[in-house]
PDB file of C-alpha atoms in Angstrom:
ATOM      1  CA  MET O   1      18.122   3.269 -23.320  1.00 52.00           C
ATOM      2  CA  TYR O   2      16.009   1.084 -25.645  1.00 51.00           C
ATOM      3  CA  LEU O   3      15.734   1.817 -29.365  1.00 52.00           C
ATOM      4  CA  PHE O   4      12.827   0.556 -31.494  1.00 52.00           C
ATOM      5  CA  VAL O   5      12.243   1.279 -35.176  1.00 50.00           C
ATOM      6  CA  ASN O   6       9.294  -1.012 -35.884  1.00 57.00           C
ATOM      7  CA  ALA O   7      11.629  -3.689 -34.560  1.00 65.00           C
ATOM      8  CA  PHE O   8      14.023  -3.836 -31.640  1.00 72.00           C
ATOM      9  CA  PHE O   9      17.522  -2.727 -32.573  1.00 81.00           C
ATOM     10  CA  ASP O  10      19.737  -2.259 -29.557  1.00 82.00           C
ATOM     11  CA  ILE O  11      20.207  -1.488 -25.853  1.00 84.00           C
ATOM     12  CA  VAL O  12      22.658   1.354 -25.377  1.00 87.00           C
ATOM     13  CA  SER O  13      24.432   2.468 -22.194  1.00 87.00           C
ATOM     14  CA  VAL O  14      24.601   6.266 -21.910  1.00 88.00           C
ATOM     15  CA  VAL O  15      26.775   8.431 -19.665  1.00 90.00           C
ATOM     16  CA  ASP O  16      23.846  10.768 -18.928  1.00 90.00           C
ATOM     17  CA  THR O  17      20.271  11.405 -20.055  1.00 89.00           C
ATOM     18  CA  ASN O  18      20.768  14.840 -21.612  1.00 93.00           C
ATOM     19  CA  ALA O  19      18.816  15.222 -24.835  1.00 92.00           C
ATOM     20  CA  LEU O  20      21.947  15.847 -26.904  1.00 92.00           C
ATOM     21  CA  THR O  21      23.651  12.720 -25.531  1.00 93.00           C
ATOM     22  CA  LEU O  22      20.586  10.602 -26.294  1.00 93.00           C
ATOM     23  CA  LYS O  23      20.357  11.990 -29.811  1.00 93.00           C
ATOM     24  CA  GLN O  24      24.012  11.223 -30.525  1.00 93.00           C
ATOM     25  CA  GLU O  25      23.651   7.641 -29.314  1.00 92.00           C
ATOM     26  CA  ILE O  26      20.453   7.080 -31.286  1.00 90.00           C
ATOM     27  CA  CYS O  27      22.065   8.464 -34.418  1.00 91.00           C
ATOM     28  CA  LYS O  28      24.968   6.054 -33.997  1.00 92.00           C
ATOM     29  CA  VAL O  29      22.602   3.089 -33.859  1.00 89.00           C
ATOM     30  CA  LEU O  30      20.671   4.353 -36.888  1.00 88.00           C
ATOM     31  CA  ASP O  31      23.899   4.873 -38.824  1.00 90.00           C
ATOM     32  CA  ASN O  32      25.080   1.362 -37.954  1.00 89.00           C
ATOM     33  CA  ASN O  33      21.852   0.019 -39.430  1.00 86.00           C
ATOM     34  CA  ARG O  34      22.020   2.324 -42.484  1.00 87.00           C
ATOM     35  CA  ILE O  35      18.919   4.289 -41.516  1.00 85.00           C
ATOM     36  CA  LEU O  36      18.827   8.003 -42.320  1.00 87.00           C
ATOM     37  CA  VAL O  37      17.547  10.390 -39.662  1.00 85.00           C
ATOM     38  CA  GLU O  38      16.102  12.502 -42.479  1.00 85.00           C
ATOM     39  CA  ASN O  39      13.645   9.693 -43.224  1.00 84.00           C
ATOM     40  CA  MET O  40      12.070   9.716 -39.762  1.00 84.00           C
ATOM     41  CA  CYS O  41       8.305  10.070 -39.870  1.00 83.00           C
ATOM     42  CA  GLY O  42       7.566  10.156 -36.137  1.00 84.00           C
ATOM     43  CA  GLN O  43       8.925  10.003 -32.583  1.00 87.00           C
ATOM     44  CA  GLY O  44       7.487   8.439 -29.437  1.00 84.00           C
ATOM     45  CA  TYR O  45       8.933   8.979 -25.944  1.00 85.00           C
ATOM     46  CA  ASP O  46       7.720   9.447 -22.387  1.00 80.00           C
ATOM     47  CA  GLY O  47       6.731  12.858 -21.031  1.00 79.00           C
ATOM     48  CA  ALA O  48      10.013  13.797 -19.309  1.00 81.00           C
ATOM     49  CA  SER O  49      11.289  17.286 -20.103  1.00 86.00           C
ATOM     50  CA  ASN O  50      14.518  15.993 -21.648  1.00 89.00           C
ATOM     51  CA  MET O  51      12.436  13.933 -24.074  1.00 89.00           C
ATOM     52  CA  ARG O  52       9.432  16.074 -24.987  1.00 87.00           C
ATOM     53  CA  GLY O  53      10.850  19.552 -24.312  1.00 87.00           C
ATOM     54  CA  SER O  54       9.716  22.002 -27.023  1.00 86.00           C
ATOM     55  CA  TRP O  55      13.081  23.787 -27.227  1.00 86.00           C
ATOM     56  CA  ASN O  56      15.859  21.528 -25.991  1.00 89.00           C
ATOM     57  CA  GLY O  57      14.152  18.142 -25.688  1.00 91.00           C
ATOM     58  CA  LEU O  58      15.145  15.116 -27.741  1.00 93.00           C
ATOM     59  CA  GLN O  59      12.139  15.467 -30.011  1.00 92.00           C
ATOM     60  CA  ALA O  60      13.001  19.139 -30.705  1.00 92.00           C
ATOM     61  CA  LEU O  61      16.582  18.234 -31.640  1.00 93.00           C
ATOM     62  CA  PHE O  62      15.400  15.626 -34.130  1.00 93.00           C
ATOM     63  CA  LEU O  63      12.866  18.048 -35.581  1.00 92.00           C
ATOM     64  CA  GLN O  64      15.770  20.306 -36.553  1.00 90.00           C
ATOM     65  CA  ASP O  65      17.041  17.535 -38.854  1.00 88.00           C
ATOM     66  CA  CYS O  66      13.672  16.197 -39.909  1.00 87.00           C
ATOM     67  CA  PRO O  67      10.755  18.670 -39.541  1.00 88.00           C
ATOM     68  CA  TYR O  68       8.151  15.982 -40.308  1.00 86.00           C
ATOM     69  CA  ALA O  69       9.138  13.632 -37.468  1.00 86.00           C
ATOM     70  CA  TYR O  70       6.264  14.690 -35.214  1.00 85.00           C
ATOM     71  CA  TYR O  71       6.428  13.749 -31.536  1.00 86.00           C
ATOM     72  CA  VAL O  72       3.728  11.605 -29.884  1.00 83.00           C
ATOM     73  CA  HIS O  73       3.716  10.913 -26.154  1.00 81.00           C
ATOM     74  CA  CYS O  74       4.329   7.158 -25.781  1.00 75.00           C
ATOM     75  CA  PHE O  75       0.909   5.450 -25.533  1.00 72.00           C
ATOM     76  CA  ALA O  76       2.236   2.840 -23.097  1.00 68.00           C
ATOM     77  CA  HIS O  77       3.496   5.588 -20.772  1.00 71.00           C
ATOM     78  CA  ARG O  78       0.229   7.531 -21.078  1.00 75.00           C
ATOM     79  CA  LEU O  79      -1.675   4.388 -20.172  1.00 73.00           C
ATOM     80  CA  GLN O  80       0.530   3.891 -17.113  1.00 70.00           C
ATOM     81  CA  LEU O  81      -0.015   7.501 -15.991  1.00 73.00           C
ATOM     82  CA  ALA O  82      -3.769   7.126 -16.457  1.00 76.00           C
ATOM     83  CA  LEU O  83      -3.859   3.886 -14.464  1.00 72.00           C
ATOM     84  CA  ASN O  84      -1.852   5.467 -11.644  1.00 71.00           C
ATOM     85  CA  GLY O  85      -4.208   8.443 -11.550  1.00 74.00           C
ATOM     86  CA  VAL O  86      -7.363   6.305 -11.536  1.00 77.00           C
ATOM     87  CA  ALA O  87      -6.009   3.979  -8.850  1.00 72.00           C
ATOM     88  CA  LYS O  88      -5.488   6.902  -6.458  1.00 72.00           C
ATOM     89  CA  ASP O  89      -9.199   7.750  -6.679  1.00 80.00           C
ATOM     90  CA  VAL O  90     -10.237   4.296  -5.380  1.00 84.00           C
ATOM     91  CA  LYS O  91      -9.861   4.383  -1.594  1.00 87.00           C
ATOM     92  CA  VAL O  92      -9.332   0.648  -1.119  1.00 89.00           C
ATOM     93  CA  VAL O  93      -6.673   0.565  -3.840  1.00 87.00           C
ATOM     94  CA  TRP O  94      -5.003   3.702  -2.488  1.00 87.00           C
ATOM     95  CA  ARG O  95      -4.833   2.177   1.026  1.00 91.00           C
ATOM     96  CA  PHE O  96      -3.485  -1.048  -0.413  1.00 92.00           C
ATOM     97  CA  PHE O  97      -0.612   0.579  -2.313  1.00 89.00           C
ATOM     98  CA  SER O  98       0.190   2.827   0.644  1.00 90.00           C
ATOM     99  CA  MET O  99       0.522  -0.203   2.885  1.00 93.00           C
ATOM    100  CA  LEU O 100       2.405  -2.171   0.230  1.00 93.00           C
ATOM    101  CA  THR O 101       4.901   0.684  -0.012  1.00 91.00           C
ATOM    102  CA  ASN O 102       5.268   0.790   3.785  1.00 93.00           C
ATOM    103  CA  ILE O 103       5.956  -2.951   3.968  1.00 94.00           C
ATOM    104  CA  VAL O 104       8.473  -2.956   1.115  1.00 93.00           C
ATOM    105  CA  ASN O 105      10.268   0.142   2.431  1.00 92.00           C
ATOM    106  CA  PHE O 106      10.429  -1.251   5.964  1.00 92.00           C
ATOM    107  CA  VAL O 107      11.801  -4.646   4.933  1.00 91.00           C
ATOM    108  CA  SER O 108      14.195  -3.171   2.351  1.00 88.00           C
ATOM    109  CA  ALA O 109      15.382  -0.276   4.512  1.00 84.00           C
ATOM    110  CA  SER O 110      18.535  -2.028   5.715  1.00 82.00           C
ATOM    111  CA  ALA O 111      20.952  -4.619   4.417  1.00 85.00           C
ATOM    112  CA  LYS O 112      20.398  -6.614   7.611  1.00 86.00           C
ATOM    113  CA  SER O 113      16.659  -6.929   6.985  1.00 87.00           C
ATOM    114  CA  ARG O 114      17.216  -7.925   3.358  1.00 86.00           C
ATOM    115  CA  ASN O 115      19.773 -10.506   4.420  1.00 89.00           C
ATOM    116  CA  GLU O 116      17.421 -11.943   7.050  1.00 88.00           C
ATOM    117  CA  LEU O 117      14.665 -12.176   4.441  1.00 89.00           C
ATOM    118  CA  ASN O 118      16.992 -14.136   2.148  1.00 87.00           C
ATOM    119  CA  LEU O 119      17.995 -16.469   4.995  1.00 88.00           C
ATOM    120  CA  ILE O 120      14.339 -17.147   5.779  1.00 87.00           C
ATOM    121  CA  ARG O 121      13.649 -17.851   2.119  1.00 85.00           C
ATOM    122  CA  LYS O 122      16.596 -20.254   1.876  1.00 85.00           C
ATOM    123  CA  ALA O 123      15.350 -22.117   4.939  1.00 84.00           C
ATOM    124  CA  GLU O 124      11.840 -22.340   3.463  1.00 78.00           C
ATOM    125  CA  LEU O 125      13.197 -23.579   0.114  1.00 75.00           C
ATOM    126  CA  LYS O 126      15.349 -26.212   1.806  1.00 76.00           C
ATOM    127  CA  GLU O 127      12.355 -27.480   3.755  1.00 75.00           C
ATOM    128  CA  LEU O 128      10.250 -27.697   0.589  1.00 68.00           C
ATOM    129  CA  LEU O 129      13.039 -29.400  -1.357  1.00 67.00           C
ATOM    130  CA  ASP O 130      13.642 -31.919   1.414  1.00 68.00           C
ATOM    131  CA  SER O 131       9.931 -32.751   1.535  1.00 69.00           C
ATOM    132  CA  GLY O 132       9.729 -33.130  -2.257  1.00 63.00           C
ATOM    133  CA  GLU O 133       7.194 -30.323  -2.628  1.00 60.00           C
ATOM    134  CA  LEU O 134       9.623 -28.334  -4.802  1.00 53.00           C
ATOM    135  CA  GLU O 135      11.773 -29.403  -7.740  1.00 55.00           C
ATOM    136  CA  THR O 136      15.294 -28.305  -8.553  1.00 56.00           C
ATOM    137  CA  GLY O 137      16.382 -27.169 -11.968  1.00 48.00           C
ATOM    138  CA  ARG O 138      18.038 -24.474 -13.966  1.00 43.00           C
ATOM    139  CA  ALA O 139      16.632 -20.951 -13.318  1.00 43.00           C
ATOM    140  CA  LEU O 140      14.355 -22.329 -10.595  1.00 43.00           C
ATOM    141  CA  ASN O 141      14.131 -21.080  -7.004  1.00 45.00           C
ATOM    142  CA  GLN O 142      16.465 -18.163  -7.598  1.00 50.00           C
ATOM    143  CA  GLY O 143      16.987 -15.423  -5.035  1.00 47.00           C
ATOM    144  CA  ARG O 144      14.322 -12.745  -4.912  1.00 68.00           C
ATOM    145  CA  SER O 145      13.717  -9.449  -3.193  1.00 80.00           C
ATOM    146  CA  LEU O 146      10.821  -7.096  -2.584  1.00 86.00           C
ATOM    147  CA  LYS O 147      10.421  -4.482  -5.323  1.00 87.00           C
ATOM    148  CA  ARG O 148       9.560  -0.836  -4.816  1.00 84.00           C
ATOM    149  CA  ALA O 149       6.843   0.687  -7.009  1.00 79.00           C
ATOM    150  CA  GLY O 150       7.796   3.714  -9.093  1.00 71.00           C
ATOM    151  CA  ALA O 151       5.682   6.858  -9.028  1.00 65.00           C
ATOM    152  CA  THR O 152       4.835   6.832 -12.755  1.00 61.00           C
ATOM    153  CA  ARG O 153       5.464   3.244 -13.803  1.00 67.00           C
ATOM    154  CA  TRP O 154       2.364   1.062 -13.548  1.00 65.00           C
ATOM    155  CA  GLY O 155       4.471  -1.937 -14.483  1.00 68.00           C
ATOM    156  CA  SER O 156       6.624  -1.385 -11.397  1.00 80.00           C
ATOM    157  CA  HIS O 157       3.479  -1.598  -9.227  1.00 82.00           C
ATOM    158  CA  PHE O 158       2.821  -5.017 -10.726  1.00 84.00           C
ATOM    159  CA  ALA O 159       6.418  -6.073 -10.012  1.00 87.00           C
ATOM    160  CA  SER O 160       6.009  -4.912  -6.416  1.00 90.00           C
ATOM    161  CA  ILE O 161       2.844  -6.995  -6.027  1.00 92.00           C
ATOM    162  CA  THR O 162       4.310 -10.155  -7.551  1.00 91.00           C
ATOM    163  CA  SER O 163       7.469  -9.851  -5.454  1.00 92.00           C
ATOM    164  CA  LEU O 164       5.441  -9.684  -2.234  1.00 93.00           C
ATOM    165  CA  MET O 165       3.264 -12.601  -3.326  1.00 92.00           C
ATOM    166  CA  SER O 166       6.342 -14.745  -3.947  1.00 89.00           C
ATOM    167  CA  LEU O 167       7.825 -13.731  -0.585  1.00 92.00           C
ATOM    168  CA  PHE O 168       4.619 -13.413   1.416  1.00 93.00           C
ATOM    169  CA  LYS O 169       5.391 -16.130   3.967  1.00 91.00           C
ATOM    170  CA  GLU O 170       8.990 -15.016   4.392  1.00 91.00           C
ATOM    171  CA  THR O 171       7.947 -11.375   4.847  1.00 94.00           C
ATOM    172  CA  LYS O 172       5.353 -12.385   7.407  1.00 94.00           C
ATOM    173  CA  ILE O 173       7.941 -14.349   9.408  1.00 93.00           C
ATOM    174  CA  LEU O 174      10.438 -11.471   9.238  1.00 93.00           C
ATOM    175  CA  LEU O 175       7.896  -8.915  10.467  1.00 94.00           C
ATOM    176  CA  GLN O 176       6.963 -11.216  13.334  1.00 93.00           C
ATOM    177  CA  GLU O 177      10.602 -11.628  14.343  1.00 91.00           C
ATOM    178  CA  ILE O 178      11.290  -7.868  14.197  1.00 92.00           C
ATOM    179  CA  SER O 179       8.139  -7.067  16.181  1.00 91.00           C
ATOM    180  CA  GLU O 180       9.367  -9.376  18.954  1.00 90.00           C
ATOM    181  CA  HIS O 181      13.148  -9.027  18.784  1.00 86.00           C
ATOM    182  CA  GLY O 182      13.778  -5.739  16.964  1.00 80.00           C
ATOM    183  CA  PRO O 183      16.524  -3.353  18.140  1.00 80.00           C
ATOM    184  CA  ASN O 184      14.121  -0.872  19.757  1.00 85.00           C
ATOM    185  CA  GLN O 185      10.478  -0.086  20.473  1.00 88.00           C
ATOM    186  CA  GLN O 186      10.029   1.873  17.262  1.00 87.00           C
ATOM    187  CA  PHE O 187      11.037  -1.152  15.200  1.00 86.00           C
ATOM    188  CA  HIS O 188       8.735  -3.335  17.287  1.00 89.00           C
ATOM    189  CA  GLY O 189       5.788  -1.024  16.689  1.00 91.00           C
ATOM    190  CA  ASP O 190       6.406  -0.459  12.969  1.00 92.00           C
ATOM    191  CA  ALA O 191       6.883  -4.174  12.295  1.00 93.00           C
ATOM    192  CA  GLU O 192       3.773  -5.122  14.250  1.00 94.00           C
ATOM    193  CA  SER O 193       1.717  -2.448  12.479  1.00 94.00           C
ATOM    194  CA  ASP O 194       2.860  -3.676   9.061  1.00 94.00           C
ATOM    195  CA  TYR O 195       2.232  -7.294  10.061  1.00 95.00           C
ATOM    196  CA  ILE O 196      -1.337  -6.582  11.211  1.00 95.00           C
ATOM    197  CA  ALA O 197      -2.124  -4.650   8.034  1.00 94.00           C
ATOM    198  CA  MET O 198      -0.503  -7.294   5.807  1.00 95.00           C
ATOM    199  CA  MET O 199      -2.545 -10.104   7.378  1.00 95.00           C
ATOM    200  CA  SER O 200      -5.848  -8.240   7.160  1.00 95.00           C
ATOM    201  CA  LEU O 201      -8.571  -9.616   4.890  1.00 95.00           C
ATOM    202  CA  GLU O 202      -8.769  -6.354   2.939  1.00 94.00           C
ATOM    203  CA  PHE O 203      -5.050  -6.331   2.144  1.00 95.00           C
ATOM    204  CA  VAL O 204      -4.826 -10.015   1.166  1.00 95.00           C
ATOM    205  CA  PHE O 205      -7.988  -9.835  -0.958  1.00 94.00           C
ATOM    206  CA  THR O 206      -6.800  -6.674  -2.719  1.00 93.00           C
ATOM    207  CA  LEU O 207      -3.341  -8.191  -3.235  1.00 94.00           C
ATOM    208  CA  LEU O 208      -4.824 -11.186  -5.073  1.00 93.00           C
ATOM    209  CA  LEU O 209      -7.323  -9.040  -6.973  1.00 90.00           C
ATOM    210  CA  MET O 210      -4.741  -6.499  -8.130  1.00 88.00           C
ATOM    211  CA  ASP O 211      -2.405  -9.291  -9.197  1.00 89.00           C
ATOM    212  CA  LYS O 212      -5.068 -10.506 -11.637  1.00 86.00           C
ATOM    213  CA  ILE O 213      -6.078  -7.028 -12.834  1.00 82.00           C
ATOM    214  CA  MET O 214      -2.552  -5.729 -13.197  1.00 77.00           C
ATOM    215  CA  GLY O 215      -1.426  -8.853 -14.977  1.00 78.00           C
ATOM    216  CA  LEU O 216      -3.894  -7.900 -17.714  1.00 77.00           C
ATOM    217  CA  THR O 217      -2.986  -4.192 -17.759  1.00 68.00           C
ATOM    218  CA  ASN O 218       0.710  -5.034 -17.813  1.00 66.00           C
ATOM    219  CA  PHE O 219       0.066  -7.188 -20.877  1.00 72.00           C
ATOM    220  CA  LEU O 220      -1.750  -4.285 -22.550  1.00 68.00           C
ATOM    221  CA  CYS O 221       1.173  -1.954 -21.778  1.00 60.00           C
ATOM    222  CA  GLN O 222       3.532  -4.406 -23.446  1.00 67.00           C
ATOM    223  CA  VAL O 223       1.276  -4.534 -26.501  1.00 66.00           C
ATOM    224  CA  PHE O 224       1.295  -0.732 -26.769  1.00 59.00           C
ATOM    225  CA  GLN O 225       5.073  -0.747 -26.284  1.00 57.00           C
ATOM    226  CA  LYS O 226       5.530  -3.099 -29.225  1.00 61.00           C
ATOM    227  CA  LYS O 227       3.354  -0.879 -31.427  1.00 57.00           C
ATOM    228  CA  LYS O 228       5.385   2.258 -30.735  1.00 51.00           C
TER     229      LYS O 228
END
């Protein structure tokens, strides 16, 4: 749980996400910073029922203590929901994210596949380092994995895209290996289908295009987040 009051205050670990638990933890942070709940003039959360619920949501519990702390649905979250909704209406984008999800789910479905992807990446990094095409240094060339996109988090779609871009060659090699040497025919067929789709002009073009577009929208979401 993140807590902002015009400025970032703290990251708090909570045992559950019940509204009452969240309120108690937020009040502790406010008390530690000598901020009175009674002086709240507004609240901004996402649209989950435990946050915006009219009777038992977090915003309703705070309204009992401070009736003027009106709730506003987080603008960053609203923007993400709007972007998700719009993207689904564009057929090319919808096909792209459907295929991206298939690829990520297939590669990340088992520990063996994830391990093989890491081994391929290590081999590629060693080759680049040996040839001098890559430099070593602190926080460089760290281990990576493919990221799944969340249903309502536009930022997670961007993370999924960037993860595939950074592991594109390794993912391609892994899909080729599974399509030829997978444990059964189903794995062969699924891997080959994902490989063909991943190497198509439409997918690669959309991958590069969405990386540029979503880089901008992700920046806008961060701006809205800071203004909460």
